[in-house]
XYZ file of C-alpha atoms in Angstrom:
284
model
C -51.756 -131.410 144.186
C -50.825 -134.465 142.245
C -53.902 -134.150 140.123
C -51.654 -130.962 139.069
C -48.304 -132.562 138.269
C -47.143 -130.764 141.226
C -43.930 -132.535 143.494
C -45.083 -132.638 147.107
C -44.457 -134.082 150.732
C -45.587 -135.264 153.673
C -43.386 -135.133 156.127
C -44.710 -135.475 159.429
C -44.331 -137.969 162.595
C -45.508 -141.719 162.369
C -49.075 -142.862 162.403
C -50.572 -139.342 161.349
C -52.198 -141.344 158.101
C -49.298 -140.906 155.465
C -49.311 -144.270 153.852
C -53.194 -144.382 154.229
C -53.730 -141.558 152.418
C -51.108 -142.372 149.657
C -52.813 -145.941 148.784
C -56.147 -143.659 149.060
C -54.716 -140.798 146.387
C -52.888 -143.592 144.147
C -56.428 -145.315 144.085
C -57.835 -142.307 142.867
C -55.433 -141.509 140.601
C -55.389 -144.803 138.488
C -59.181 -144.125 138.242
C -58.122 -141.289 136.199
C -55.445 -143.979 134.041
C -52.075 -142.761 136.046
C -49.162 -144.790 135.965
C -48.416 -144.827 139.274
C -45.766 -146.622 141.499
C -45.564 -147.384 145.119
C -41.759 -147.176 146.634
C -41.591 -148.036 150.668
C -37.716 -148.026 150.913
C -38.056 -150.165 154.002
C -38.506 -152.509 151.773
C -35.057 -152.708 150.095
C -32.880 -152.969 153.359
C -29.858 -151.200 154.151
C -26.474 -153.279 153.605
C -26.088 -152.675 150.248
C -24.407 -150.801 147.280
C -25.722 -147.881 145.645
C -25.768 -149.969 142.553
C -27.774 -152.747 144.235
C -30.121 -149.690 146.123
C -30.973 -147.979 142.483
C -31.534 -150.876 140.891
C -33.782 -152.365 143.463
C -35.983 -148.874 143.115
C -35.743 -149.088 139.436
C -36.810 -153.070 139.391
C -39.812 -152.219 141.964
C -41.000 -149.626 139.352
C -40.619 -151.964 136.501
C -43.199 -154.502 138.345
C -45.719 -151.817 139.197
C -45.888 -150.423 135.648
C -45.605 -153.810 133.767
C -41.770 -152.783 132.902
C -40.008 -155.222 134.420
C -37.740 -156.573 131.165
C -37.711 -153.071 129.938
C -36.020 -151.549 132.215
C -33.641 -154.741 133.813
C -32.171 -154.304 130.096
C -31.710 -150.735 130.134
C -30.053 -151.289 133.536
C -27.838 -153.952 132.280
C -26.644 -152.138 128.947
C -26.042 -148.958 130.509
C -23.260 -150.211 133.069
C -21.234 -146.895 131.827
C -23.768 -145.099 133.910
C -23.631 -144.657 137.684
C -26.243 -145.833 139.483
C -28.646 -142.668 139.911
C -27.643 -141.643 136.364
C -28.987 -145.196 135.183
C -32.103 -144.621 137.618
C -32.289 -141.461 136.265
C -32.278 -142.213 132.630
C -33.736 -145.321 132.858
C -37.097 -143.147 133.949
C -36.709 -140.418 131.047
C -35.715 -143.275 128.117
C -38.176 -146.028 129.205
C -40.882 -145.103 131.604
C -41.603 -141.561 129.812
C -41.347 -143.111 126.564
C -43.079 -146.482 126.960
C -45.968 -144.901 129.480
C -48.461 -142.417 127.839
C -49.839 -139.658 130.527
C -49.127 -138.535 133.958
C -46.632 -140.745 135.988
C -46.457 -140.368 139.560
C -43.760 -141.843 142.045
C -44.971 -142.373 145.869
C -41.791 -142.726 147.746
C -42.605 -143.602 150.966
C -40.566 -143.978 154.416
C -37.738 -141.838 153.095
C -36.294 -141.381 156.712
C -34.930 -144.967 155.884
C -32.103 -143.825 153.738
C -30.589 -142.366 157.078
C -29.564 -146.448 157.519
C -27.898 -147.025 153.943
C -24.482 -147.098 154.324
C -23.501 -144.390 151.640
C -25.063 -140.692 151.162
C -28.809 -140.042 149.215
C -28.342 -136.602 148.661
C -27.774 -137.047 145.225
C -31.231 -139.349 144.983
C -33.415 -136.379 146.290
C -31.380 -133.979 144.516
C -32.214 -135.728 141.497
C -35.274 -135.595 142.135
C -35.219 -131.470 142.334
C -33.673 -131.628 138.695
C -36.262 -133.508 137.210
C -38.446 -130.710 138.201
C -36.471 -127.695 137.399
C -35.714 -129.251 134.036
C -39.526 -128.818 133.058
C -39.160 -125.776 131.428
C -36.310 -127.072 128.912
C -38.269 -130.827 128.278
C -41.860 -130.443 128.499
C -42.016 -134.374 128.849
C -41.159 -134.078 132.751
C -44.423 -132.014 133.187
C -45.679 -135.487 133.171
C -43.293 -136.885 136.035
C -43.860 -136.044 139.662
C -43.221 -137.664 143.428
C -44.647 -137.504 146.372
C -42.168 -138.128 148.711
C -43.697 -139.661 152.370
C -41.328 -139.537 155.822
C -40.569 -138.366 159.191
C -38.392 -135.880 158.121
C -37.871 -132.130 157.258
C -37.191 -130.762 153.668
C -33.599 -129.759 155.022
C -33.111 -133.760 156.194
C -33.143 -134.519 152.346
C -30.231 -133.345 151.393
C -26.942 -132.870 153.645
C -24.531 -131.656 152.199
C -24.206 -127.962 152.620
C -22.331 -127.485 149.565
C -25.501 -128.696 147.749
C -28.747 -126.502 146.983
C -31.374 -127.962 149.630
C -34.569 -129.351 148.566
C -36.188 -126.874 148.063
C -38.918 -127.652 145.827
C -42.722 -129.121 146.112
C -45.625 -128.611 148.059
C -46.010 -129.590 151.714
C -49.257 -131.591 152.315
C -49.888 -130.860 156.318
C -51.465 -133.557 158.043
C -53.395 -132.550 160.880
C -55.020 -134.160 164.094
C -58.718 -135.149 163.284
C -61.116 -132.700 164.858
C -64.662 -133.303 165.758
C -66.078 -132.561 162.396
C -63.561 -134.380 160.852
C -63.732 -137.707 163.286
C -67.787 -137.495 163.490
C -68.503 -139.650 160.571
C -67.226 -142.494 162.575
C -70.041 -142.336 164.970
C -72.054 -144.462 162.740
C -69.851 -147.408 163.685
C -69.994 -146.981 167.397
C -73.239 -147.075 168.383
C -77.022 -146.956 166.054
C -78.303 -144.178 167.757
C -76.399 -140.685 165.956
C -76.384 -138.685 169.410
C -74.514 -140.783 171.830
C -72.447 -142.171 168.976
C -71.738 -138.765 168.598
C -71.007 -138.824 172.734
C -68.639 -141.647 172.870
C -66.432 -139.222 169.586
C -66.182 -136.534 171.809
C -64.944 -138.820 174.464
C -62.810 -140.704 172.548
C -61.022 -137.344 171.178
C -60.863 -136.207 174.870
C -58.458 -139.274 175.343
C -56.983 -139.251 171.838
C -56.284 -135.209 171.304
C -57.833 -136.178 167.365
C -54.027 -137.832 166.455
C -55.104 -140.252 163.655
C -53.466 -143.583 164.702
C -54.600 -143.662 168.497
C -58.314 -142.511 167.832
C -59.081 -144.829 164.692
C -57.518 -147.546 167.223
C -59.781 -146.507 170.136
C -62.838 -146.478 168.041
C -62.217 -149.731 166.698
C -61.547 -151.070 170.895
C -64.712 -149.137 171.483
C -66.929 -150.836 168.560
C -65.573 -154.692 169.572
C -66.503 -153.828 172.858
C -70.133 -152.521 172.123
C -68.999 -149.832 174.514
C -72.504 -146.978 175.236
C -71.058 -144.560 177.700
C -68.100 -142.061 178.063
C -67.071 -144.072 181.474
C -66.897 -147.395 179.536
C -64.769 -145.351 176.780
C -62.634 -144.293 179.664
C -62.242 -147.973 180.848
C -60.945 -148.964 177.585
C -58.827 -146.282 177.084
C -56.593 -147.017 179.932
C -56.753 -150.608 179.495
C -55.554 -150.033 175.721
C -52.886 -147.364 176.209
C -52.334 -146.616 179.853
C -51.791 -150.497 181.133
C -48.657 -151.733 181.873
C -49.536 -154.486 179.179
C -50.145 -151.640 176.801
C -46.234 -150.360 177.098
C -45.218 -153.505 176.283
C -47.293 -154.323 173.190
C -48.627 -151.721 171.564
C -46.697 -150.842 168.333
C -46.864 -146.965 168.910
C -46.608 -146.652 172.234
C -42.944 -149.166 171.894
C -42.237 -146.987 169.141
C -42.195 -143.379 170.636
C -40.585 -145.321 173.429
C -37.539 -146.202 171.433
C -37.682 -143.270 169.321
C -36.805 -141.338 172.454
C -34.449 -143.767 174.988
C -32.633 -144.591 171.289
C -31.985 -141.139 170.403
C -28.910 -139.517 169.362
C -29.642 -135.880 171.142
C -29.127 -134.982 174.989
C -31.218 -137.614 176.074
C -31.466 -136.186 180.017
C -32.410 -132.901 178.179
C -35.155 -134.992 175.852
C -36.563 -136.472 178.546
C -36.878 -133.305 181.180
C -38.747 -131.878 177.865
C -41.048 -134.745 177.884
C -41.311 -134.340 181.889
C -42.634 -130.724 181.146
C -45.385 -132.106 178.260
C -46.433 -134.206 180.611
C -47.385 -131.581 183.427
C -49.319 -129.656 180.889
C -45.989 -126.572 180.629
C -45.500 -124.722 177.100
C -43.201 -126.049 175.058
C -42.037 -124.252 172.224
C -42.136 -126.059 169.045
C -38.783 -125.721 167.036
């Protein structure tokens, strides 16, 4: 999608392979002599200005495209400017100009701007004008993003008074199937068939989500594990312990993500009580 100048997202639930597969696809596109730049906006924190926010996004591109004292001087002669109008501009009058070819913009972890103690809308719908302006400056054919998150297109933008985002293409991220998780037999075990075995096991356990079956195979390799029951073994000493709720970083995270959250928690967790017993849920 990038390949064709096209915006797109990801915007799924943690450890479904989003940052993975944007250090994979910026890889591949500096092969092919992209400018590209890498924004996690966990990375900037959250008390702070707009001004300090925009120029902290603007700085980070400046070091990944060796345009550091370029654009810190645009920045500092265009005070005049607000701060997304200097991000803004600073992109079209230095990056655009000083940058030959495509330019692409990975903004990862964009559910972070959720903490920042003044509105984004304005960021993302910035971000939507770049695009529809194509057809007036050719130049932005050669901008895109690719915008990373646990969020929904509709989460970008907030204001109702605003046009949503509304643009891009969604990149869906799926659970691994067999097919798709088979080439890791190879590292389990030297003979194909039951390395093939202990995958099928391992997805029996895992359900193919990205995060908890890459982390069982690697449990399963270290432990030179040869049979389904040994896979079983591990699998409830990695996930299902009581050490396992206590340490492991996904497990504490879905954890929070659902004691901390702001809905009808009692109605959250009765929902979760009816996953759990195998019931339909509908998915809205």
């Amino acid at each position: 999608v990038l390949f064709r100048s096209d915006i797109c997202y990801a915007l799924t639930p943690r450890q479904m392979g989003k940052s993975s597969l944007m250090v994979q696809t910026a890889a591949r596109l500096r092969e092919r002599k992209t400018s590209v730049a890498l924004l996690d906006l966990t990375a900037f924190g959250q008390n702070l200005t707009p001004d300090q926010w925009y120029y902290g996004l603007t700085g980070r591109i400046g070091q990944q495209l060796d345009l550091e004292d370029e654009l810190d001087s645009y920045w500092n002669t265009h005070q005049h400017l607000g701060p997304f109008q200097r991000f803004g501009a600073a992109i079209e009058d230095v990056v655009l100009k000083l940058r030959s070819g495509q330019v692409v913009i990975f903004i990862d972890e964009i559910d972070a701007v959720r903490s920042l103690p003044f509105s984004t809308d304005e960021f993302f719908a910035g971000i939507r004008e770049f695009y529809n302006r194509r057809t007036q400056d050719p130049e932005l054919i050669r901008l895109t993003f690719c915008l990373l998150g646990v969020a929904t297109p509709s989460d970008l933008i907030r204001d109702t008074r605003t046009t949503p985002f509304n643009i891009g293409v969604r990149v869906e991220l799926s659970d691994f199937t067999f097919e798709e998780a088979a080439p890791l037999a190879s590292g389990l075990c030297s003979d194909l068939e039951k390395g093939r075995q202990l995958i099928g096991r391992i997805l029996y356990w895992t359900g193919g989500h990205p995060y908890l079956t890459q982390r069982l195979c690697q449990a399963v390799s270290r432990d030179i594990a040869s049979t389904p029951a040994e896979v079983d073994r591990i699998c409830k000493e990695l996930f299902l312990s009581h050490r396992a709720r206590e340490r492991d970083d996904n497990l504490l995270f879905v954890r929070e993500r659902m004691l901390r959250n702001e809905a009808d928690l009692a109605a959250l967790l009765l929902l979760y009580g009816k996953v759990c017993i195998g019931a339909r849920v509908r998915d809205r």
